[in-house]
Amino acid sequence: MRRQALGITSLIAAAALVLTACSPAAPEAETKTLKVVYQKTDSFTALDTLFQAAKQEFEAANQGVTVALEPIQANDDDYGTKLALALRSPSTAPDIFYEDTFKVRSDVDAGYLLKLDSHLEGWKDWDTFDAGAKAAGLGDDGGTYAVPLGTDTRAIWYNKKVLAAAGVSVPWEPRTWQDILDTARKIKASDASVVPFNMYAGKASGEGTVMQSFYELLYGTESELYDADAKKWVVGAPGFTDSLAFLKTLYDEKLAVSPAEALDANVWKKVFGEWLPQGKMGATVEGSYSPSFWQKGGSYEWAEYGQDMGVTAFPTQNGQAPGGVSMSGGWTLAVGAETKNPDLAFEFLATALNQKNSLAFNIASSQIAVREDVAADAGYQAANPFVKDVSELVAVTHYRPATADYPRISAAVQEATEAVITGAKSPEQAAADYDTAVKGIVGEAKTVAR
């Protein structure tokens, strides 16, 4: 029976083929698909919610166009790796994708991003974007290749109850690095089971290690990572060695997490989900987005976080001006250079980042708004108890060098921190090896000793 059925099916198929071959070619329906690639994790679903809303809105306004959402379930570093693989081939490259600001220039150089200047000229919403935030999407040629979703700052987030139990007055406002060590030692002496002060280190935390740890230290010294005027990378910087030495003290005295915990890529989940809510950690350096994990609907709901947590600026090394240090980054949306539908792709980007969708995303992810009409919205300003505090840190913030070779430099910094906290190298040795690595990456002519 099965063979007979197959035979009948084959005859029907053959007949259909003959009829098709003899008939005039029918015009294909005008259908187009836009592929959107972005990051989604168990604890970060705000972007998926944004794109689901934008897809519904866009498809209703563009009959015959399908938006195919392809979230990548991965942490930041793994997402970057998988996106880079997809971008290498026109057959796998997305039409629209979520792009970290520090990757924009290197990906422009690689030819992965479409220049958006001609599209932005006709988009009236572009005038509402903060001028500083717009710079995040620039390429070396001065053109714009990506549009920011929001920005952020970094601060010290501390558990008031843990500090109070250790006899530390709150609100806590450390003025120097020594103030941090003094407080951490008090917490340790009060309860040895508590992690007094977390600062990320090592390669596993990727950009988290530099953005939420090392750069707060380095930019609070008299040294810097990159001389923007000379367009050269700084080597031999005393502040670089001092920053590594501070991390060594923190880890050697067991004032931070253990090196094994620091080298776990998921350590941040314990920080947000366990140690701070359960009173097992005194403080951590983290982003302005921190409330998004604790607020209603967040991955680690914590109803009392507004009362139990405090936030303060990370101090400069010796209390010198401007007194505090922060780092800002953020993510963008970009259009793939290989897209066959550049106009539609930009239209989708503009839909995703209109006022309504931007407002919802900035609130859900506790981002600092880059649209003036979102920043002025009463709902945004009342989104969490810390919006004002973290927004004020923009005055003392720094940005990562916007160069194509930055990702490799960042990896070298991460290696230096790992070498120090594991005891593999002294701060001086690790700093010297970093200098050598930088010269190897960019060439000695593009470095300056200071």
Tab-separated table of C-alpha atoms in Angstrom:
chain	number	residue	atom	x	y	z
A	1	MET	CA	0.000	0.000	0.000
A	2	ARG	CA	2.764	2.412	0.866
A	3	ARG	CA	4.548	1.888	-2.467
A	4	GLN	CA	1.188	2.336	-4.335
A	5	ALA	CA	0.484	5.575	-2.532
A	6	LEU	CA	3.941	6.859	-3.369
A	7	GLY	CA	3.380	5.971	-7.009
A	8	ILE	CA	0.120	7.942	-7.200
A	9	THR	CA	1.743	10.878	-5.453
A	10	SER	CA	4.623	10.806	-7.940
A	11	LEU	CA	2.196	10.884	-10.907
A	12	ILE	CA	0.336	13.841	-9.452
A	13	ALA	CA	3.605	15.666	-8.790
A	14	ALA	CA	4.843	14.964	-12.321
A	15	ALA	CA	1.584	16.255	-13.800
A	16	ALA	CA	1.818	19.401	-11.709
A	17	LEU	CA	5.385	19.896	-12.899
A	18	VAL	CA	4.325	19.611	-16.552
A	19	LEU	CA	1.438	22.056	-16.072
A	20	THR	CA	3.745	24.465	-14.292
A	21	ALA	CA	6.329	24.241	-17.060
A	22	CYS	CA	3.648	24.948	-19.739
A	23	SER	CA	1.986	27.861	-17.875
A	24	PRO	CA	3.156	31.468	-17.981
A	25	ALA	CA	5.219	32.357	-14.888
A	26	ALA	CA	2.989	33.812	-12.171
A	27	PRO	CA	4.340	36.888	-10.391
A	28	GLU	CA	5.643	36.076	-6.942
A	29	ALA	CA	3.936	37.723	-4.023
A	30	GLU	CA	5.799	40.783	-2.830
A	31	THR	CA	7.075	39.548	0.511
A	32	LYS	CA	10.155	40.674	2.343
A	33	THR	CA	11.720	39.561	5.584
A	34	LEU	CA	13.891	41.564	7.958
A	35	LYS	CA	16.125	39.566	10.293
A	36	VAL	CA	16.730	41.141	13.695
A	37	VAL	CA	19.471	39.716	15.934
A	38	TYR	CA	19.832	40.723	19.576
A	39	GLN	CA	20.731	39.504	23.023
A	40	LYS	CA	18.333	37.889	25.445
A	41	THR	CA	19.080	36.224	28.761
A	42	ASP	CA	17.054	34.920	31.667
A	43	SER	CA	17.723	38.191	33.457
A	44	PHE	CA	17.584	40.521	30.454
A	45	THR	CA	14.310	40.361	28.583
A	46	ALA	CA	13.597	44.078	28.162
A	47	LEU	CA	15.084	44.129	24.669
A	48	ASP	CA	13.012	41.145	23.580
A	49	THR	CA	9.897	42.945	24.852
A	50	LEU	CA	10.925	46.048	22.903
A	51	PHE	CA	11.400	44.143	19.654
A	52	GLN	CA	8.151	42.187	20.083
A	53	ALA	CA	6.291	45.499	20.359
A	54	ALA	CA	8.196	47.042	17.443
A	55	LYS	CA	7.554	43.972	15.258
A	56	GLN	CA	3.812	44.182	15.841
A	57	GLU	CA	3.760	47.929	15.153
A	58	PHE	CA	5.998	47.689	12.074
A	59	GLU	CA	4.274	44.741	10.420
A	60	ALA	CA	0.859	46.406	10.842
A	61	ALA	CA	2.168	49.452	9.005
A	62	ASN	CA	4.070	47.503	6.319
A	63	GLN	CA	1.911	44.790	4.776
A	64	GLY	CA	3.942	42.042	3.156
A	65	VAL	CA	6.982	42.600	5.374
A	66	THR	CA	7.817	40.048	8.041
A	67	VAL	CA	10.150	40.803	10.932
A	68	ALA	CA	12.008	37.667	11.996
A	69	LEU	CA	13.248	38.066	15.572
A	70	GLU	CA	16.309	35.935	16.319
A	71	PRO	CA	17.411	36.459	19.925
A	72	ILE	CA	20.761	35.008	20.941
A	73	GLN	CA	20.705	33.511	24.420
A	74	ALA	CA	24.153	34.400	25.704
A	75	ASN	CA	26.117	36.677	27.997
A	76	ASP	CA	27.716	39.814	26.579
A	77	ASP	CA	30.947	38.212	25.420
A	78	ASP	CA	29.333	35.130	23.905
A	79	TYR	CA	26.732	37.301	22.217
A	80	GLY	CA	29.518	39.378	20.670
A	81	THR	CA	31.249	36.242	19.405
A	82	LYS	CA	28.103	34.778	17.856
A	83	LEU	CA	27.141	38.092	16.282
A	84	ALA	CA	30.620	38.463	14.799
A	85	LEU	CA	30.316	35.019	13.216
A	86	ALA	CA	26.939	35.907	11.704
A	87	LEU	CA	28.253	39.190	10.314
A	88	ARG	CA	31.088	37.520	8.415
A	89	SER	CA	28.817	36.130	5.712
A	90	PRO	CA	26.116	37.937	3.712
A	91	SER	CA	24.024	34.760	3.968
A	92	THR	CA	23.899	34.936	7.768
A	93	ALA	CA	24.287	38.659	8.438
A	94	PRO	CA	21.225	40.256	10.082
A	95	ASP	CA	19.416	43.291	8.693
A	96	ILE	CA	19.239	44.962	12.103
A	97	PHE	CA	21.249	44.063	15.188
A	98	TYR	CA	22.084	45.010	18.765
A	99	GLU	CA	25.612	46.402	18.908
A	100	ASP	CA	27.764	47.303	21.922
A	101	THR	CA	29.145	50.833	21.621
A	102	PHE	CA	32.727	49.675	22.009
A	103	LYS	CA	32.397	47.420	18.960
A	104	VAL	CA	30.981	50.073	16.615
A	105	ARG	CA	34.247	51.409	15.187
A	106	SER	CA	35.912	48.036	14.769
A	107	ASP	CA	32.807	46.673	13.027
A	108	VAL	CA	32.643	49.754	10.796
A	109	ASP	CA	36.231	49.085	9.816
A	110	ALA	CA	35.296	45.479	9.064
A	111	GLY	CA	32.533	46.683	6.741
A	112	TYR	CA	29.661	45.219	8.771
A	113	LEU	CA	27.612	48.377	9.446
A	114	LEU	CA	25.590	50.481	7.029
A	115	LYS	CA	26.249	54.227	7.129
A	116	LEU	CA	23.014	55.841	8.293
A	117	ASP	CA	23.597	59.544	7.564
A	118	SER	CA	21.179	59.780	4.619
A	119	HIS	CA	18.450	58.022	6.604
A	120	LEU	CA	18.968	60.101	9.739
A	121	GLU	CA	18.599	63.330	7.764
A	122	GLY	CA	14.951	62.520	7.168
A	123	TRP	CA	14.178	61.232	10.662
A	124	LYS	CA	12.813	64.096	12.789
A	125	ASP	CA	13.210	62.069	16.013
A	126	TRP	CA	17.004	62.259	15.600
A	127	ASP	CA	16.897	65.853	16.872
A	128	THR	CA	15.657	64.627	20.269
A	129	PHE	CA	18.758	62.484	20.875
A	130	ASP	CA	21.454	63.788	23.215
A	131	ALA	CA	24.459	65.079	21.278
A	132	GLY	CA	26.945	63.224	23.481
A	133	ALA	CA	25.071	59.968	23.089
A	134	LYS	CA	25.059	60.330	19.311
A	135	ALA	CA	28.857	60.105	19.373
A	136	ALA	CA	28.585	56.450	20.406
A	137	GLY	CA	27.512	55.564	16.876
A	138	LEU	CA	30.217	57.403	14.975
A	139	GLY	CA	32.804	55.773	12.735
A	140	ASP	CA	36.332	57.055	12.159
A	141	ASP	CA	35.073	58.920	9.073
A	142	GLY	CA	32.659	60.987	11.167
A	143	GLY	CA	29.597	59.247	9.777
A	144	THR	CA	26.904	57.707	11.978
A	145	TYR	CA	26.585	53.927	11.833
A	146	ALA	CA	24.486	53.132	14.912
A	147	VAL	CA	21.750	54.719	17.032
A	148	PRO	CA	21.919	54.553	20.857
A	149	LEU	CA	19.218	52.833	22.894
A	150	GLY	CA	20.296	54.440	26.146
A	151	THR	CA	23.391	54.966	28.217
A	152	ASP	CA	24.477	54.185	31.755
A	153	THR	CA	26.814	55.159	34.562
A	154	ARG	CA	28.670	53.134	37.181
A	155	ALA	CA	28.576	53.623	40.929
A	156	ILE	CA	29.066	51.872	44.248
A	157	TRP	CA	25.879	50.074	45.289
A	158	TYR	CA	25.895	49.212	48.989
A	159	ASN	CA	23.631	47.363	51.412
A	160	LYS	CA	22.795	49.834	54.184
A	161	LYS	CA	21.997	47.102	56.701
A	162	VAL	CA	25.338	45.376	56.210
A	163	LEU	CA	27.281	48.611	56.611
A	164	ALA	CA	25.235	49.684	59.642
A	165	ALA	CA	25.827	46.313	61.305
A	166	ALA	CA	29.565	46.915	60.889
A	167	GLY	CA	29.319	50.349	62.498
A	168	VAL	CA	29.645	52.290	59.229
A	169	SER	CA	27.504	55.431	59.016
A	170	VAL	CA	25.055	55.682	56.144
A	171	PRO	CA	24.639	57.345	53.760
A	172	TRP	CA	28.176	56.196	53.010
A	173	GLU	CA	30.322	58.501	50.911
A	174	PRO	CA	33.911	57.260	50.561
A	175	ARG	CA	36.298	60.034	49.544
A	176	THR	CA	39.415	57.979	48.748
A	177	TRP	CA	40.478	54.439	47.937
A	178	GLN	CA	41.670	54.160	51.540
A	179	ASP	CA	38.114	54.886	52.737
A	180	ILE	CA	36.919	51.873	50.740
A	181	LEU	CA	39.561	49.602	52.262
A	182	ASP	CA	38.835	50.898	55.780
A	183	THR	CA	35.117	50.190	55.390
A	184	ALA	CA	35.712	46.785	53.817
A	185	ARG	CA	37.986	45.816	56.718
A	186	LYS	CA	35.326	46.901	59.231
A	187	ILE	CA	32.725	44.736	57.511
A	188	LYS	CA	35.115	41.786	57.458
A	189	ALA	CA	35.852	42.222	61.147
A	190	SER	CA	32.134	42.454	61.928
A	191	ASP	CA	31.094	39.342	60.006
A	192	ALA	CA	33.677	37.162	58.288
A	193	SER	CA	30.970	35.406	56.236
A	194	VAL	CA	30.123	38.616	54.357
A	195	VAL	CA	31.877	39.680	51.140
A	196	PRO	CA	32.762	43.283	52.019
A	197	PHE	CA	33.401	44.896	48.629
A	198	ASN	CA	33.110	43.396	45.166
A	199	MET	CA	35.122	44.560	42.174
A	200	TYR	CA	35.195	42.345	39.080
A	201	ALA	CA	38.508	41.048	37.768
A	202	GLY	CA	39.724	38.561	35.194
A	203	LYS	CA	38.778	37.595	31.683
A	204	ALA	CA	35.552	35.741	32.516
A	205	SER	CA	33.648	38.933	33.282
A	206	GLY	CA	34.845	40.503	30.043
A	207	GLU	CA	33.932	44.174	29.721
A	208	GLY	CA	32.410	43.957	33.201
A	209	THR	CA	35.932	43.717	34.571
A	210	VAL	CA	37.026	46.982	33.020
A	211	MET	CA	33.753	48.935	33.055
A	212	GLN	CA	32.658	47.983	36.591
A	213	SER	CA	36.066	47.813	38.225
A	214	PHE	CA	39.427	48.630	36.673
A	215	TYR	CA	38.502	51.859	34.873
A	216	GLU	CA	36.892	53.317	38.023
A	217	LEU	CA	40.333	52.883	39.581
A	218	LEU	CA	42.479	54.000	36.640
A	219	TYR	CA	40.483	57.129	35.817
A	220	GLY	CA	40.634	58.142	39.489
A	221	THR	CA	44.431	58.402	39.282
A	222	GLU	CA	46.492	60.899	37.332
A	223	SER	CA	46.892	58.329	34.543
A	224	GLU	CA	44.704	57.384	31.612
A	225	LEU	CA	44.321	54.516	29.188
A	226	TYR	CA	44.481	56.488	25.941
A	227	ASP	CA	45.696	59.944	24.969
A	228	ALA	CA	42.843	61.115	22.739
A	229	ASP	CA	44.709	64.237	21.589
A	230	ALA	CA	47.841	62.351	20.557
A	231	LYS	CA	45.763	59.329	19.503
A	232	LYS	CA	48.177	57.041	21.307
A	233	TRP	CA	47.812	54.354	23.968
A	234	VAL	CA	49.437	55.166	27.289
A	235	VAL	CA	52.065	52.761	28.630
A	236	GLY	CA	54.223	52.854	31.745
A	237	ALA	CA	51.469	54.638	33.655
A	238	PRO	CA	51.911	54.669	37.462
A	239	GLY	CA	48.139	54.803	37.873
A	240	PHE	CA	47.804	51.528	35.963
A	241	THR	CA	50.108	49.783	38.435
A	242	ASP	CA	48.381	51.468	41.415
A	243	SER	CA	45.013	50.222	40.183
A	244	LEU	CA	46.287	46.657	39.941
A	245	ALA	CA	47.810	46.997	43.405
A	246	PHE	CA	44.435	48.059	44.832
A	247	LEU	CA	42.786	44.960	43.362
A	248	LYS	CA	45.593	42.810	44.767
A	249	THR	CA	44.986	44.233	48.267
A	250	LEU	CA	41.247	43.663	47.957
A	251	TYR	CA	41.657	40.045	46.899
A	252	ASP	CA	44.682	39.167	49.064
A	253	GLU	CA	42.896	40.343	52.205
A	254	LYS	CA	39.743	38.428	51.166
A	255	LEU	CA	37.748	41.646	51.098
A	256	ALA	CA	36.338	40.706	47.685
A	257	VAL	CA	34.960	37.445	46.318
A	258	SER	CA	37.412	34.573	45.987
A	259	PRO	CA	39.529	34.421	42.801
A	260	ALA	CA	37.633	31.278	41.786
A	261	GLU	CA	34.334	33.143	42.090
A	262	ALA	CA	35.746	36.132	40.224
A	263	LEU	CA	36.726	33.874	37.324
A	264	ASP	CA	33.164	32.557	36.998
A	265	ALA	CA	31.388	34.373	34.160
A	266	ASN	CA	28.138	34.170	36.126
A	267	VAL	CA	29.452	35.785	39.306
A	268	TRP	CA	27.310	38.862	38.654
A	269	LYS	CA	24.168	36.752	39.017
A	270	LYS	CA	25.141	35.904	42.591
A	271	VAL	CA	25.885	39.564	43.279
A	272	PHE	CA	22.422	40.684	42.148
A	273	GLY	CA	20.405	37.592	42.977
A	274	GLU	CA	21.885	36.340	46.232
A	275	TRP	CA	24.620	38.202	48.021
A	276	LEU	CA	23.227	41.753	48.093
A	277	PRO	CA	19.534	40.855	48.678
A	278	GLN	CA	20.488	38.318	51.371
A	279	GLY	CA	22.844	40.705	53.184
A	280	LYS	CA	25.898	38.619	52.318
A	281	MET	CA	27.743	41.418	50.503
A	282	GLY	CA	28.523	44.932	51.649
A	283	ALA	CA	28.945	46.699	48.321
A	284	THR	CA	29.753	46.276	44.661
A	285	VAL	CA	30.670	48.481	41.737
A	286	GLU	CA	27.874	48.153	39.202
A	287	GLY	CA	25.836	49.954	36.604
A	288	SER	CA	22.924	52.363	36.810
A	289	TYR	CA	20.832	49.533	35.411
A	290	SER	CA	21.080	47.615	38.705
A	291	PRO	CA	17.486	48.382	39.845
A	292	SER	CA	16.162	46.633	36.739
A	293	PHE	CA	17.127	43.312	38.310
A	294	TRP	CA	15.377	44.048	41.604
A	295	GLN	CA	12.264	45.962	40.616
A	296	LYS	CA	8.912	44.272	40.026
A	297	GLY	CA	9.199	42.031	36.997
A	298	GLY	CA	12.993	41.919	37.247
A	299	SER	CA	14.991	38.707	37.367
A	300	TYR	CA	15.697	39.003	41.091
A	301	GLU	CA	12.682	40.826	42.504
A	302	TRP	CA	13.526	42.454	45.809
A	303	ALA	CA	10.683	44.545	47.154
A	304	GLU	CA	12.836	46.278	49.776
A	305	TYR	CA	15.755	47.228	47.526
A	306	GLY	CA	14.762	50.897	47.507
A	307	GLN	CA	15.064	51.044	51.293
A	308	ASP	CA	17.943	48.609	51.818
A	309	MET	CA	20.307	49.791	49.102
A	310	GLY	CA	22.282	52.999	48.784
A	311	VAL	CA	24.342	54.358	45.914
A	312	THR	CA	27.396	56.600	45.883
A	313	ALA	CA	30.121	57.685	43.498
A	314	PHE	CA	33.367	55.729	43.262
A	315	PRO	CA	36.029	58.048	44.730
A	316	THR	CA	39.246	59.226	43.119
A	317	GLN	CA	42.466	57.703	44.438
A	318	ASN	CA	43.319	60.398	46.995
A	319	GLY	CA	40.179	62.497	46.910
A	320	GLN	CA	41.455	64.797	44.155
A	321	ALA	CA	39.074	66.661	41.857
A	322	PRO	CA	36.504	65.957	40.598
A	323	GLY	CA	36.050	63.652	43.575
A	324	GLY	CA	34.193	60.874	41.790
A	325	VAL	CA	34.612	58.571	38.826
A	326	SER	CA	32.115	56.817	36.624
A	327	MET	CA	32.105	54.996	33.318
A	328	SER	CA	29.469	55.121	30.622
A	329	GLY	CA	28.785	52.770	27.783
A	330	GLY	CA	25.554	51.550	26.376
A	331	TRP	CA	24.264	49.709	23.368
A	332	THR	CA	23.020	50.719	19.965
A	333	LEU	CA	20.975	49.425	17.073
A	334	ALA	CA	22.725	49.119	13.736
A	335	VAL	CA	21.743	48.155	10.191
A	336	GLY	CA	23.785	45.485	8.463
A	337	ALA	CA	25.850	46.638	5.490
A	338	GLU	CA	24.682	43.594	3.517
A	339	THR	CA	20.947	44.189	3.964
A	340	LYS	CA	18.951	44.004	0.736
A	341	ASN	CA	16.329	46.337	2.188
A	342	PRO	CA	18.180	49.289	3.743
A	343	ASP	CA	15.167	51.616	3.758
A	344	LEU	CA	12.909	49.073	5.449
A	345	ALA	CA	15.647	48.109	7.890
A	346	PHE	CA	16.086	51.718	8.974
A	347	GLU	CA	12.309	52.123	9.238
A	348	PHE	CA	12.226	49.214	11.651
A	349	LEU	CA	15.102	50.721	13.658
A	350	ALA	CA	13.188	54.022	13.837
A	351	THR	CA	10.052	52.205	14.987
A	352	ALA	CA	11.939	50.366	17.702
A	353	LEU	CA	13.431	53.626	18.971
A	354	ASN	CA	10.396	55.889	18.773
A	355	GLN	CA	9.375	57.760	21.935
A	356	LYS	CA	6.899	55.144	23.137
A	357	ASN	CA	9.163	52.154	22.705
A	358	SER	CA	12.251	53.974	24.013
A	359	LEU	CA	10.381	55.048	27.145
A	360	ALA	CA	9.211	51.519	27.880
A	361	PHE	CA	12.697	50.070	27.300
A	362	ASN	CA	14.529	52.696	29.363
A	363	ILE	CA	12.191	52.124	32.318
A	364	ALA	CA	12.241	48.330	32.098
A	365	SER	CA	16.035	48.155	31.838
A	366	SER	CA	16.820	51.149	34.119
A	367	GLN	CA	18.769	52.822	31.328
A	368	ILE	CA	19.645	56.516	31.323
A	369	ALA	CA	17.553	58.016	28.546
A	370	VAL	CA	19.263	59.520	25.494
A	371	ARG	CA	16.070	61.031	24.058
A	372	GLU	CA	15.131	64.388	25.595
A	373	ASP	CA	11.403	63.619	25.437
A	374	VAL	CA	11.962	60.368	27.337
A	375	ALA	CA	14.219	61.984	29.949
A	376	ALA	CA	11.522	64.604	30.612
A	377	ASP	CA	8.741	62.042	31.040
A	378	ALA	CA	7.324	61.836	34.568
A	379	GLY	CA	7.058	58.067	34.358
A	380	TYR	CA	10.750	57.762	33.528
A	381	GLN	CA	11.818	60.079	36.346
A	382	ALA	CA	9.789	58.068	38.868
A	383	ALA	CA	10.843	54.671	37.536
A	384	ASN	CA	13.092	53.825	40.506
A	385	PRO	CA	14.449	55.601	43.605
A	386	PHE	CA	17.944	56.033	42.126
A	387	VAL	CA	17.300	57.687	38.746
A	388	LYS	CA	18.466	61.101	39.979
A	389	ASP	CA	21.615	59.765	41.723
A	390	VAL	CA	22.919	57.745	38.800
A	391	SER	CA	22.010	60.430	36.251
A	392	GLU	CA	24.116	62.989	38.165
A	393	LEU	CA	27.180	60.779	37.683
A	394	VAL	CA	27.212	61.753	34.012
A	395	ALA	CA	29.136	64.834	35.246
A	396	VAL	CA	32.133	62.670	36.253
A	397	THR	CA	31.849	59.912	33.705
A	398	HIS	CA	34.353	58.629	31.172
A	399	TYR	CA	33.924	56.716	27.927
A	400	ARG	CA	36.025	53.954	26.488
A	401	PRO	CA	38.391	54.976	23.693
A	402	ALA	CA	36.409	54.883	20.467
A	403	THR	CA	38.991	53.100	18.370
A	404	ALA	CA	38.923	49.954	16.284
A	405	ASP	CA	41.705	48.336	18.338
A	406	TYR	CA	40.030	48.977	21.708
A	407	PRO	CA	38.528	45.447	22.121
A	408	ARG	CA	42.024	43.894	22.011
A	409	ILE	CA	43.377	46.463	24.460
A	410	SER	CA	40.486	45.733	26.815
A	411	ALA	CA	41.310	42.029	26.676
A	412	ALA	CA	44.905	42.840	27.660
A	413	VAL	CA	43.675	44.836	30.672
A	414	GLN	CA	41.452	41.955	31.728
A	415	GLU	CA	44.426	39.579	31.523
A	416	ALA	CA	46.478	41.884	33.751
A	417	THR	CA	43.779	41.934	36.452
A	418	GLU	CA	43.461	38.155	36.337
A	419	ALA	CA	47.205	37.689	36.685
A	420	VAL	CA	47.219	39.886	39.793
A	421	ILE	CA	44.222	38.494	41.687
A	422	THR	CA	45.350	34.908	41.128
A	423	GLY	CA	48.851	35.716	42.332
A	424	ALA	CA	50.434	34.766	39.015
A	425	LYS	CA	52.123	38.158	38.711
A	426	SER	CA	52.852	41.199	40.826
A	427	PRO	CA	51.134	44.456	39.841
A	428	GLU	CA	54.439	45.683	38.427
A	429	GLN	CA	54.958	42.525	36.336
A	430	ALA	CA	51.381	42.527	35.075
A	431	ALA	CA	51.603	46.220	34.151
A	432	ALA	CA	54.867	45.647	32.276
A	433	ASP	CA	53.368	42.712	30.383
A	434	TYR	CA	50.341	44.863	29.545
A	435	ASP	CA	52.656	47.503	28.068
A	436	THR	CA	54.320	44.849	25.926
A	437	ALA	CA	50.945	43.543	24.779
A	438	VAL	CA	49.743	47.020	23.817
A	439	LYS	CA	52.861	47.664	21.734
A	440	GLY	CA	52.295	44.356	20.005
A	441	ILE	CA	48.663	45.197	19.229
A	442	VAL	CA	48.991	48.768	17.942
A	443	GLY	CA	52.729	49.114	17.286
A	444	GLU	CA	55.152	51.039	19.490
A	445	ALA	CA	54.712	54.209	17.420
A	446	LYS	CA	51.095	54.408	18.582
A	447	THR	CA	52.001	54.329	22.276
A	448	VAL	CA	53.200	57.047	24.594
A	449	ALA	CA	55.008	56.529	27.904
A	450	ARG	CA	53.839	58.594	30.813
